[in-house]
Amino acid sequence: MISTLRQGYEARLASLAKDDGANPFASNPFAQGAAYVRGEIVPADEAMVPLFDLGFLRSDLTYDVPAVWDGRFFRLDDHLARLERSCAKLRLTPPLSTPRIREMLIELVRKTGIRDAYVDVIVTRGRMKTGVRDPRQAEAAIYAFVVPYIWIMPLAVQETGGSAIVTRDARRTPPGSMDPTVKNLQWGDLTRGFFEAFDRGASLPLLPDADGNVTEGCYNVFAVHDGVLTTPGRGVLEGVTRLTAVEIARAEGWSVSLTDVPVGSLYTADEIFLSSTAGGIMPITTLDGAPVGGGQVGPVTRRIWERYWDLHSDPKLSFAVDYG
Amino acid sequence: MISTLRQGYEARLASLAKDDGANPFASNPFAQGAAYVRGEIVPADEAMVPLFDLGFLRSDLTYDVPAVWDGRFFRLDDHLARLERSCAKLRLTPPLSTPRIREMLIELVRKTGIRDAYVDVIVTRGRMKTGVRDPRQAEAAIYAFVVPYIWIMPLAVQETGGSAIVTRDARRTPPGSMDPTVKNLQWGDLTRGFFEAFDRGASLPLLPDADGNVTEGCYNVFAVHDGVLTTPGRGVLEGVTRLTAVEIARAEGWSVSLTDVPVGSLYTADEIFLSSTAGGIMPITTLDGAPVGGGQVGPVTRRIWERYWDLHSDPKLSFAVDYG
């Protein structure tokens, strides 16, 4: 199943890069990615943000990341609904309405010709008069970019599963400081976690909270014990891929509990997997250097993985981009 | 004393703006501020940061803010030493050495002609290849800007004292998530605090931690009880203005304790003041809508305020910028 998905994906990547005169995208300045800044579309590499944008000077922003797979946007409206909720929680009024953001993102993907795309839309507080400390006086700004699909865990690694650690050094920022249901780029704790993971010979960090429960990385996490799935019910992003995984698991007849997941329970799990738009369903087969369950990708993870990618062609959850 | 300081400051502001042919700065494109980006000096308003700089896309950065007062840099080397420590803690190697950063900042101030300046230097993780999650592969970037001096509390308000609240809604991000001794721009909690302060009719938030101690805002805080000063000893920025206030208080014979400061103790304080490079020593005479002590700026705060500004002309702590 992974090999089939991978073949199709790699064939699309190769055809995008082909320059035989018949490929309209070979000379496309946006073929490596495009960005929307100040109402204009520019090659991704050239996209700039004003230094005085509070998105930079205060990380005062929220964002969302829908993806396009095989030319189809997946659950775009779920991502846009979450973006709306995030903006409301931050008291941010985006300079474009949700339908206009939707159009803009589709247009951006269309312009790149990229058929497997990572789509990032960011709403910032924008600029305010220098020295003013009142965020109500700022005018919100919006940025977006489309680049080739990003794999937090490379597809090749997904075949046998990746390695994670529970961080000892970094704890997830608590909701009372920064609400994690507002998708944000205050990645200080996560970056610290990535450094610790690399230092300890692993690839991906999982951050605990102060109560001894696991939270998330830049992805949600699921544990499987005797066919029962658990995933943190609070203090984490309400991931769209997490939702999809929950829906799939329940449709398959497995019980899923959104609840506190004690760190200790990860070490007795039969299976662990991560979920994120950037990589999908990512099996973890090594935790803190030791095998998870039998050390192989387990049957629950494998089944959810398969259904997850199948759903990307389901017209109820996806629609085709008209690349013209 | 405030009125003297204010007269000098306002006279300098007025002379900068004067366009009588004799003022070499009137036609200066940098008179409103200048920024250093990618090795070039540009008018502050035009300064741009690449969207893909991890300083924007992850708030993966640190910064520092020295100031220039009446043409003299104050404690610049203390700020640069802290910037070095912050970079080391984040495993960031700035693209310029500290002596080069020092020169660059002086040159930037000189170019603007601004004699009372807020100077901001930011070191970011820089860019890395799209999709890579390994911050070790990024190349650090540096940005700086100089704008007219910023008052977190306007000088006019400092005469009678400002209003603050202890936030109910926002708690300060704990050190286990983001080390506050690394000066950072992950202001989600502070921004939330400012919204709450405005909602509650005050100007400035003070954030508690999860243990019921006060931490900071975008400034340090001091409480005075019977001539004894306390200021939070951990979980806060090790402010240069805080250090100056501690040094002044001790030189005046007052005892200062860097310790846990329970939120409750603020409500029994004779005096409360904040300290920050952007505003100096800022008296708080109203807390949660009620007067602090007698509701007037107290003698300890007033004395530290006076000494603080006096020290700005002390050659041991400051040096003159050669504006040419």
JSON list of N, CA and C in Angstrom, two decimals, chain B residues 160-227:
[
{"chain": "B", "resi": 160, "resn": "THR", "atom": "N", "xyz": [2.41, 60.75, 37.91]},
{"chain": "B", "resi": 160, "resn": "THR", "atom": "CA", "xyz": [1.43, 60.34, 38.93]},
{"chain": "B", "resi": 160, "resn": "THR", "atom": "C", "xyz": [1.35, 58.83, 39.09]},
{"chain": "B", "resi": 161, "resn": "GLY", "atom": "N", "xyz": [1.93, 58.09, 38.15]},
{"chain": "B", "resi": 161, "resn": "GLY", "atom": "CA", "xyz": [1.91, 56.63, 38.24]},
{"chain": "B", "resi": 161, "resn": "GLY", "atom": "C", "xyz": [0.84, 56.02, 37.36]},
{"chain": "B", "resi": 162, "resn": "GLY", "atom": "N", "xyz": [1.10, 54.80, 36.90]},
{"chain": "B", "resi": 162, "resn": "GLY", "atom": "CA", "xyz": [0.18, 54.13, 35.98]},
{"chain": "B", "resi": 162, "resn": "GLY", "atom": "C", "xyz": [-0.65, 53.06, 36.66]},
{"chain": "B", "resi": 163, "resn": "SER", "atom": "N", "xyz": [-1.51, 52.42, 35.85]},
{"chain": "B", "resi": 163, "resn": "SER", "atom": "CA", "xyz": [-2.42, 51.41, 36.38]},
{"chain": "B", "resi": 163, "resn": "SER", "atom": "C", "xyz": [-2.05, 50.04, 35.82]},
{"chain": "B", "resi": 164, "resn": "ALA", "atom": "N", "xyz": [-2.09, 49.05, 36.69]},
{"chain": "B", "resi": 164, "resn": "ALA", "atom": "CA", "xyz": [-1.79, 47.68, 36.28]},
{"chain": "B", "resi": 164, "resn": "ALA", "atom": "C", "xyz": [-2.84, 46.73, 36.85]},
{"chain": "B", "resi": 165, "resn": "ILE", "atom": "N", "xyz": [-2.87, 45.54, 36.28]},
{"chain": "B", "resi": 165, "resn": "ILE", "atom": "CA", "xyz": [-3.68, 44.45, 36.85]},
{"chain": "B", "resi": 165, "resn": "ILE", "atom": "C", "xyz": [-2.79, 43.23, 36.98]},
{"chain": "B", "resi": 166, "resn": "VAL", "atom": "N", "xyz": [-3.18, 42.33, 37.87]},
{"chain": "B", "resi": 166, "resn": "VAL", "atom": "CA", "xyz": [-2.64, 40.97, 37.83]},
{"chain": "B", "resi": 166, "resn": "VAL", "atom": "C", "xyz": [-3.64, 40.17, 36.99]},
{"chain": "B", "resi": 167, "resn": "THR", "atom": "N", "xyz": [-3.16, 39.56, 35.93]},
{"chain": "B", "resi": 167, "resn": "THR", "atom": "CA", "xyz": [-4.09, 38.89, 35.01]},
{"chain": "B", "resi": 167, "resn": "THR", "atom": "C", "xyz": [-4.73, 37.67, 35.69]},
{"chain": "B", "resi": 168, "resn": "ARG", "atom": "N", "xyz": [-6.00, 37.49, 35.37]},
{"chain": "B", "resi": 168, "resn": "ARG", "atom": "CA", "xyz": [-6.72, 36.30, 35.83]},
{"chain": "B", "resi": 168, "resn": "ARG", "atom": "C", "xyz": [-6.68, 35.24, 34.75]},
{"chain": "B", "resi": 169, "resn": "ASP", "atom": "N", "xyz": [-6.63, 35.70, 33.51]},
{"chain": "B", "resi": 169, "resn": "ASP", "atom": "CA", "xyz": [-6.82, 34.81, 32.37]},
{"chain": "B", "resi": 169, "resn": "ASP", "atom": "C", "xyz": [-5.49, 34.26, 31.86]},
{"chain": "B", "resi": 170, "resn": "ALA", "atom": "N", "xyz": [-4.45, 35.07, 31.87]},
{"chain": "B", "resi": 170, "resn": "ALA", "atom": "CA", "xyz": [-3.18, 34.66, 31.25]},
{"chain": "B", "resi": 170, "resn": "ALA", "atom": "C", "xyz": [-2.13, 34.40, 32.32]},
{"chain": "B", "resi": 171, "resn": "ARG", "atom": "N", "xyz": [-1.47, 33.26, 32.22]},
{"chain": "B", "resi": 171, "resn": "ARG", "atom": "CA", "xyz": [-0.33, 32.97, 33.07]},
{"chain": "B", "resi": 171, "resn": "ARG", "atom": "C", "xyz": [0.93, 33.05, 32.24]},
{"chain": "B", "resi": 172, "resn": "ARG", "atom": "N", "xyz": [2.02, 33.42, 32.91]},
{"chain": "B", "resi": 172, "resn": "ARG", "atom": "CA", "xyz": [3.28, 33.51, 32.18]},
{"chain": "B", "resi": 172, "resn": "ARG", "atom": "C", "xyz": [3.72, 32.10, 31.77]},
{"chain": "B", "resi": 173, "resn": "THR", "atom": "N", "xyz": [4.22, 31.99, 30.53]},
{"chain": "B", "resi": 173, "resn": "THR", "atom": "CA", "xyz": [4.78, 30.73, 30.05]},
{"chain": "B", "resi": 173, "resn": "THR", "atom": "C", "xyz": [5.88, 30.27, 31.00]},
{"chain": "B", "resi": 174, "resn": "PRO", "atom": "N", "xyz": [5.82, 29.04, 31.50]},
{"chain": "B", "resi": 174, "resn": "PRO", "atom": "CA", "xyz": [6.83, 28.60, 32.48]},
{"chain": "B", "resi": 174, "resn": "PRO", "atom": "C", "xyz": [8.19, 28.35, 31.83]},
{"chain": "B", "resi": 175, "resn": "PRO", "atom": "N", "xyz": [9.26, 28.48, 32.62]},
{"chain": "B", "resi": 175, "resn": "PRO", "atom": "CA", "xyz": [10.62, 28.28, 32.12]},
{"chain": "B", "resi": 175, "resn": "PRO", "atom": "C", "xyz": [10.84, 26.90, 31.49]},
{"chain": "B", "resi": 176, "resn": "GLY", "atom": "N", "xyz": [10.11, 25.89, 31.94]},
{"chain": "B", "resi": 176, "resn": "GLY", "atom": "CA", "xyz": [10.26, 24.56, 31.34]},
{"chain": "B", "resi": 176, "resn": "GLY", "atom": "C", "xyz": [9.75, 24.51, 29.92]},
{"chain": "B", "resi": 177, "resn": "SER", "atom": "N", "xyz": [8.96, 25.50, 29.51]},
{"chain": "B", "resi": 177, "resn": "SER", "atom": "CA", "xyz": [8.49, 25.57, 28.13]},
{"chain": "B", "resi": 177, "resn": "SER", "atom": "C", "xyz": [9.32, 26.56, 27.32]},
{"chain": "B", "resi": 178, "resn": "MET", "atom": "N", "xyz": [9.48, 27.76, 27.85]},
{"chain": "B", "resi": 178, "resn": "MET", "atom": "CA", "xyz": [10.31, 28.77, 27.19]},
{"chain": "B", "resi": 178, "resn": "MET", "atom": "C", "xyz": [11.07, 29.51, 28.28]},
{"chain": "B", "resi": 179, "resn": "ASP", "atom": "N", "xyz": [12.37, 29.41, 28.24]},
{"chain": "B", "resi": 179, "resn": "ASP", "atom": "CA", "xyz": [13.23, 30.01, 29.25]},
{"chain": "B", "resi": 179, "resn": "ASP", "atom": "C", "xyz": [13.14, 31.54, 29.14]},
{"chain": "B", "resi": 180, "resn": "PRO", "atom": "N", "xyz": [12.56, 32.22, 30.15]},
{"chain": "B", "resi": 180, "resn": "PRO", "atom": "CA", "xyz": [12.37, 33.67, 30.03]},
{"chain": "B", "resi": 180, "resn": "PRO", "atom": "C", "xyz": [13.67, 34.46, 30.15]},
{"chain": "B", "resi": 181, "resn": "THR", "atom": "N", "xyz": [14.77, 33.80, 30.57]},
{"chain": "B", "resi": 181, "resn": "THR", "atom": "CA", "xyz": [16.05, 34.53, 30.58]},
{"chain": "B", "resi": 181, "resn": "THR", "atom": "C", "xyz": [16.59, 34.67, 29.16]},
{"chain": "B", "resi": 182, "resn": "VAL", "atom": "N", "xyz": [16.01, 33.90, 28.22]},
{"chain": "B", "resi": 182, "resn": "VAL", "atom": "CA", "xyz": [16.27, 34.11, 26.79]},
{"chain": "B", "resi": 182, "resn": "VAL", "atom": "C", "xyz": [15.22, 35.11, 26.31]},
{"chain": "B", "resi": 183, "resn": "LYS", "atom": "N", "xyz": [15.66, 36.33, 26.10]},
{"chain": "B", "resi": 183, "resn": "LYS", "atom": "CA", "xyz": [14.69, 37.37, 25.72]},
{"chain": "B", "resi": 183, "resn": "LYS", "atom": "C", "xyz": [14.05, 36.95, 24.40]},
{"chain": "B", "resi": 184, "resn": "ASN", "atom": "N", "xyz": [12.73, 36.82, 24.40]},
{"chain": "B", "resi": 184, "resn": "ASN", "atom": "CA", "xyz": [12.08, 36.24, 23.22]},
{"chain": "B", "resi": 184, "resn": "ASN", "atom": "C", "xyz": [10.82, 37.00, 22.84]},
{"chain": "B", "resi": 185, "resn": "LEU", "atom": "N", "xyz": [10.34, 36.70, 21.66]},
{"chain": "B", "resi": 185, "resn": "LEU", "atom": "CA", "xyz": [9.18, 37.42, 21.12]},
{"chain": "B", "resi": 185, "resn": "LEU", "atom": "C", "xyz": [7.94, 36.55, 21.05]},
{"chain": "B", "resi": 186, "resn": "GLN", "atom": "N", "xyz": [7.92, 35.49, 21.84]},
{"chain": "B", "resi": 186, "resn": "GLN", "atom": "CA", "xyz": [6.72, 34.66, 21.94]},
{"chain": "B", "resi": 186, "resn": "GLN", "atom": "C", "xyz": [5.79, 35.32, 22.95]},
{"chain": "B", "resi": 187, "resn": "TRP", "atom": "N", "xyz": [5.12, 36.33, 22.48]},
{"chain": "B", "resi": 187, "resn": "TRP", "atom": "CA", "xyz": [4.35, 37.21, 23.36]},
{"chain": "B", "resi": 187, "resn": "TRP", "atom": "C", "xyz": [2.88, 36.81, 23.47]},
{"chain": "B", "resi": 188, "resn": "GLY", "atom": "N", "xyz": [2.54, 35.59, 23.13]},
{"chain": "B", "resi": 188, "resn": "GLY", "atom": "CA", "xyz": [1.14, 35.18, 23.20]},
{"chain": "B", "resi": 188, "resn": "GLY", "atom": "C", "xyz": [0.52, 35.45, 24.57]},
{"chain": "B", "resi": 189, "resn": "ASP", "atom": "N", "xyz": [1.25, 35.09, 25.62]},
{"chain": "B", "resi": 189, "resn": "ASP", "atom": "CA", "xyz": [0.71, 35.29, 26.98]},
{"chain": "B", "resi": 189, "resn": "ASP", "atom": "C", "xyz": [0.66, 36.78, 27.33]},
{"chain": "B", "resi": 190, "resn": "LEU", "atom": "N", "xyz": [1.68, 37.52, 26.90]},
{"chain": "B", "resi": 190, "resn": "LEU", "atom": "CA", "xyz": [1.71, 38.96, 27.20]},
{"chain": "B", "resi": 190, "resn": "LEU", "atom": "C", "xyz": [0.63, 39.71, 26.42]},
{"chain": "B", "resi": 191, "resn": "THR", "atom": "N", "xyz": [0.44, 39.33, 25.17]},
{"chain": "B", "resi": 191, "resn": "THR", "atom": "CA", "xyz": [-0.60, 39.99, 24.36]},
{"chain": "B", "resi": 191, "resn": "THR", "atom": "C", "xyz": [-1.98, 39.74, 24.98]},
{"chain": "B", "resi": 192, "resn": "ARG", "atom": "N", "xyz": [-2.20, 38.50, 25.39]},
{"chain": "B", "resi": 192, "resn": "ARG", "atom": "CA", "xyz": [-3.43, 38.15, 26.10]},
{"chain": "B", "resi": 192, "resn": "ARG", "atom": "C", "xyz": [-3.56, 39.01, 27.37]},
{"chain": "B", "resi": 193, "resn": "GLY", "atom": "N", "xyz": [-2.46, 39.21, 28.05]},
{"chain": "B", "resi": 193, "resn": "GLY", "atom": "CA", "xyz": [-2.46, 40.04, 29.26]},
{"chain": "B", "resi": 193, "resn": "GLY", "atom": "C", "xyz": [-2.80, 41.48, 28.94]},
{"chain": "B", "resi": 194, "resn": "PHE", "atom": "N", "xyz": [-2.27, 42.01, 27.84]},
{"chain": "B", "resi": 194, "resn": "PHE", "atom": "CA", "xyz": [-2.59, 43.39, 27.47]},
{"chain": "B", "resi": 194, "resn": "PHE", "atom": "C", "xyz": [-4.08, 43.54, 27.15]},
{"chain": "B", "resi": 195, "resn": "PHE", "atom": "N", "xyz": [-4.63, 42.56, 26.43]},
{"chain": "B", "resi": 195, "resn": "PHE", "atom": "CA", "xyz": [-6.07, 42.62, 26.15]},
{"chain": "B", "resi": 195, "resn": "PHE", "atom": "C", "xyz": [-6.87, 42.64, 27.46]},
{"chain": "B", "resi": 196, "resn": "GLU", "atom": "N", "xyz": [-6.46, 41.79, 28.39]},
{"chain": "B", "resi": 196, "resn": "GLU", "atom": "CA", "xyz": [-7.20, 41.74, 29.66]},
{"chain": "B", "resi": 196, "resn": "GLU", "atom": "C", "xyz": [-7.05, 43.07, 30.42]},
{"chain": "B", "resi": 197, "resn": "ALA", "atom": "N", "xyz": [-5.85, 43.64, 30.39]},
{"chain": "B", "resi": 197, "resn": "ALA", "atom": "CA", "xyz": [-5.64, 44.92, 31.07]},
{"chain": "B", "resi": 197, "resn": "ALA", "atom": "C", "xyz": [-6.57, 45.99, 30.48]},
{"chain": "B", "resi": 198, "resn": "PHE", "atom": "N", "xyz": [-6.61, 46.07, 29.16]},
{"chain": "B", "resi": 198, "resn": "PHE", "atom": "CA", "xyz": [-7.47, 47.08, 28.52]},
{"chain": "B", "resi": 198, "resn": "PHE", "atom": "C", "xyz": [-8.94, 46.81, 28.85]},
{"chain": "B", "resi": 199, "resn": "ASP", "atom": "N", "xyz": [-9.33, 45.54, 28.80]},
{"chain": "B", "resi": 199, "resn": "ASP", "atom": "CA", "xyz": [-10.72, 45.18, 29.11]},
{"chain": "B", "resi": 199, "resn": "ASP", "atom": "C", "xyz": [-11.10, 45.61, 30.52]},
{"chain": "B", "resi": 200, "resn": "ARG", "atom": "N", "xyz": [-10.11, 45.59, 31.42]},
{"chain": "B", "resi": 200, "resn": "ARG", "atom": "CA", "xyz": [-10.40, 45.89, 32.82]},
{"chain": "B", "resi": 200, "resn": "ARG", "atom": "C", "xyz": [-10.02, 47.34, 33.16]},
{"chain": "B", "resi": 201, "resn": "GLY", "atom": "N", "xyz": [-9.85, 48.15, 32.13]},
{"chain": "B", "resi": 201, "resn": "GLY", "atom": "CA", "xyz": [-9.66, 49.59, 32.36]},
{"chain": "B", "resi": 201, "resn": "GLY", "atom": "C", "xyz": [-8.28, 49.97, 32.85]},
{"chain": "B", "resi": 202, "resn": "ALA", "atom": "N", "xyz": [-7.32, 49.08, 32.70]},
{"chain": "B", "resi": 202, "resn": "ALA", "atom": "CA", "xyz": [-5.95, 49.39, 33.12]},
{"chain": "B", "resi": 202, "resn": "ALA", "atom": "C", "xyz": [-5.04, 49.39, 31.89]},
{"chain": "B", "resi": 203, "resn": "SER", "atom": "N", "xyz": [-3.77, 49.72, 32.11]},
{"chain": "B", "resi": 203, "resn": "SER", "atom": "CA", "xyz": [-2.85, 49.85, 30.98]},
{"chain": "B", "resi": 203, "resn": "SER", "atom": "C", "xyz": [-1.87, 48.70, 30.87]},
{"chain": "B", "resi": 204, "resn": "LEU", "atom": "N", "xyz": [-1.49, 48.11, 32.01]},
{"chain": "B", "resi": 204, "resn": "LEU", "atom": "CA", "xyz": [-0.36, 47.20, 31.99]},
{"chain": "B", "resi": 204, "resn": "LEU", "atom": "C", "xyz": [-0.65, 45.92, 32.76]},
{"chain": "B", "resi": 205, "resn": "PRO", "atom": "N", "xyz": [-0.40, 44.77, 32.15]},
{"chain": "B", "resi": 205, "resn": "PRO", "atom": "CA", "xyz": [-0.63, 43.49, 32.83]},
{"chain": "B", "resi": 205, "resn": "PRO", "atom": "C", "xyz": [0.60, 42.99, 33.58]},
{"chain": "B", "resi": 206, "resn": "LEU", "atom": "N", "xyz": [0.35, 42.33, 34.71]},
{"chain": "B", "resi": 206, "resn": "LEU", "atom": "CA", "xyz": [1.38, 41.56, 35.40]},
{"chain": "B", "resi": 206, "resn": "LEU", "atom": "C", "xyz": [0.90, 40.11, 35.41]},
{"chain": "B", "resi": 207, "resn": "LEU", "atom": "N", "xyz": [1.74, 39.20, 34.95]},
{"chain": "B", "resi": 207, "resn": "LEU", "atom": "CA", "xyz": [1.30, 37.81, 34.81]},
{"chain": "B", "resi": 207, "resn": "LEU", "atom": "C", "xyz": [1.78, 36.96, 35.98]},
{"chain": "B", "resi": 208, "resn": "PRO", "atom": "N", "xyz": [0.87, 36.18, 36.58]},
{"chain": "B", "resi": 208, "resn": "PRO", "atom": "CA", "xyz": [1.30, 35.24, 37.62]},
{"chain": "B", "resi": 208, "resn": "PRO", "atom": "C", "xyz": [1.83, 33.95, 36.98]},
{"chain": "B", "resi": 209, "resn": "ASP", "atom": "N", "xyz": [2.54, 33.16, 37.79]},
{"chain": "B", "resi": 209, "resn": "ASP", "atom": "CA", "xyz": [2.89, 31.81, 37.33]},
{"chain": "B", "resi": 209, "resn": "ASP", "atom": "C", "xyz": [1.88, 30.83, 37.92]},
{"chain": "B", "resi": 210, "resn": "ALA", "atom": "N", "xyz": [2.12, 29.54, 37.75]},
{"chain": "B", "resi": 210, "resn": "ALA", "atom": "CA", "xyz": [1.16, 28.54, 38.20]},
{"chain": "B", "resi": 210, "resn": "ALA", "atom": "C", "xyz": [1.25, 28.31, 39.71]},
{"chain": "B", "resi": 211, "resn": "ASP", "atom": "N", "xyz": [2.25, 28.89, 40.36]},
{"chain": "B", "resi": 211, "resn": "ASP", "atom": "CA", "xyz": [2.44, 28.72, 41.80]},
{"chain": "B", "resi": 211, "resn": "ASP", "atom": "C", "xyz": [1.94, 29.92, 42.60]},
{"chain": "B", "resi": 212, "resn": "GLY", "atom": "N", "xyz": [1.28, 30.85, 41.94]},
{"chain": "B", "resi": 212, "resn": "GLY", "atom": "CA", "xyz": [0.74, 32.00, 42.67]},
{"chain": "B", "resi": 212, "resn": "GLY", "atom": "C", "xyz": [1.74, 33.11, 42.91]},
{"chain": "B", "resi": 213, "resn": "ASN", "atom": "N", "xyz": [2.85, 33.07, 42.19]},
{"chain": "B", "resi": 213, "resn": "ASN", "atom": "CA", "xyz": [3.81, 34.17, 42.28]},
{"chain": "B", "resi": 213, "resn": "ASN", "atom": "C", "xyz": [3.67, 35.06, 41.06]},
{"chain": "B", "resi": 214, "resn": "VAL", "atom": "N", "xyz": [3.99, 36.33, 41.24]},
{"chain": "B", "resi": 214, "resn": "VAL", "atom": "CA", "xyz": [3.96, 37.23, 40.10]},
{"chain": "B", "resi": 214, "resn": "VAL", "atom": "C", "xyz": [5.26, 37.01, 39.31]},
{"chain": "B", "resi": 215, "resn": "THR", "atom": "N", "xyz": [5.21, 37.20, 38.00]},
{"chain": "B", "resi": 215, "resn": "THR", "atom": "CA", "xyz": [6.42, 37.06, 37.18]},
{"chain": "B", "resi": 215, "resn": "THR", "atom": "C", "xyz": [6.81, 38.41, 36.59]},
{"chain": "B", "resi": 216, "resn": "GLU", "atom": "N", "xyz": [6.17, 38.77, 35.48]},
{"chain": "B", "resi": 216, "resn": "GLU", "atom": "CA", "xyz": [6.58, 39.98, 34.76]},
{"chain": "B", "resi": 216, "resn": "GLU", "atom": "C", "xyz": [5.49, 40.35, 33.77]},
{"chain": "B", "resi": 217, "resn": "GLY", "atom": "N", "xyz": [5.69, 41.46, 33.07]},
{"chain": "B", "resi": 217, "resn": "GLY", "atom": "CA", "xyz": [4.90, 41.78, 31.89]},
{"chain": "B", "resi": 217, "resn": "GLY", "atom": "C", "xyz": [5.93, 41.81, 30.78]},
{"chain": "B", "resi": 218, "resn": "CYS", "atom": "N", "xyz": [5.94, 42.84, 29.96]},
{"chain": "B", "resi": 218, "resn": "CYS", "atom": "CA", "xyz": [7.11, 43.00, 29.09]},
{"chain": "B", "resi": 218, "resn": "CYS", "atom": "C", "xyz": [8.06, 43.97, 29.82]},
{"chain": "B", "resi": 219, "resn": "TYR", "atom": "N", "xyz": [8.23, 43.70, 31.12]},
{"chain": "B", "resi": 219, "resn": "TYR", "atom": "CA", "xyz": [9.03, 44.51, 32.06]},
{"chain": "B", "resi": 219, "resn": "TYR", "atom": "C", "xyz": [9.14, 43.70, 33.34]},
{"chain": "B", "resi": 220, "resn": "ASN", "atom": "N", "xyz": [10.11, 44.04, 34.16]},
{"chain": "B", "resi": 220, "resn": "ASN", "atom": "CA", "xyz": [10.20, 43.42, 35.49]},
{"chain": "B", "resi": 220, "resn": "ASN", "atom": "C", "xyz": [9.37, 44.22, 36.47]},
{"chain": "B", "resi": 221, "resn": "VAL", "atom": "N", "xyz": [9.12, 43.65, 37.62]},
{"chain": "B", "resi": 221, "resn": "VAL", "atom": "CA", "xyz": [8.29, 44.32, 38.62]},
{"chain": "B", "resi": 221, "resn": "VAL", "atom": "C", "xyz": [8.99, 44.28, 39.99]},
{"chain": "B", "resi": 222, "resn": "PHE", "atom": "N", "xyz": [8.85, 45.37, 40.73]},
{"chain": "B", "resi": 222, "resn": "PHE", "atom": "CA", "xyz": [9.37, 45.47, 42.10]},
{"chain": "B", "resi": 222, "resn": "PHE", "atom": "C", "xyz": [8.22, 45.85, 43.03]},
{"chain": "B", "resi": 223, "resn": "ALA", "atom": "N", "xyz": [8.24, 45.27, 44.22]},
{"chain": "B", "resi": 223, "resn": "ALA", "atom": "CA", "xyz": [7.33, 45.70, 45.28]},
{"chain": "B", "resi": 223, "resn": "ALA", "atom": "C", "xyz": [8.17, 46.23, 46.43]},
{"chain": "B", "resi": 224, "resn": "VAL", "atom": "N", "xyz": [7.64, 47.22, 47.11]},
{"chain": "B", "resi": 224, "resn": "VAL", "atom": "CA", "xyz": [8.34, 47.81, 48.27]},
{"chain": "B", "resi": 224, "resn": "VAL", "atom": "C", "xyz": [7.43, 47.68, 49.48]},
{"chain": "B", "resi": 225, "resn": "HIS", "atom": "N", "xyz": [7.97, 47.05, 50.53]},
{"chain": "B", "resi": 225, "resn": "HIS", "atom": "CA", "xyz": [7.26, 46.93, 51.81]},
{"chain": "B", "resi": 225, "resn": "HIS", "atom": "C", "xyz": [8.20, 47.46, 52.89]},
{"chain": "B", "resi": 226, "resn": "ASP", "atom": "N", "xyz": [7.80, 48.49, 53.60]},
{"chain": "B", "resi": 226, "resn": "ASP", "atom": "CA", "xyz": [8.62, 49.03, 54.71]},
{"chain": "B", "resi": 226, "resn": "ASP", "atom": "C", "xyz": [10.08, 49.23, 54.30]},
{"chain": "B", "resi": 227, "resn": "GLY", "atom": "N", "xyz": [10.29, 49.79, 53.13]},
{"chain": "B", "resi": 227, "resn": "GLY", "atom": "CA", "xyz": [11.65, 50.09, 52.69]},
{"chain": "B", "resi": 227, "resn": "GLY", "atom": "C", "xyz": [12.45, 48.88, 52.22]}
]
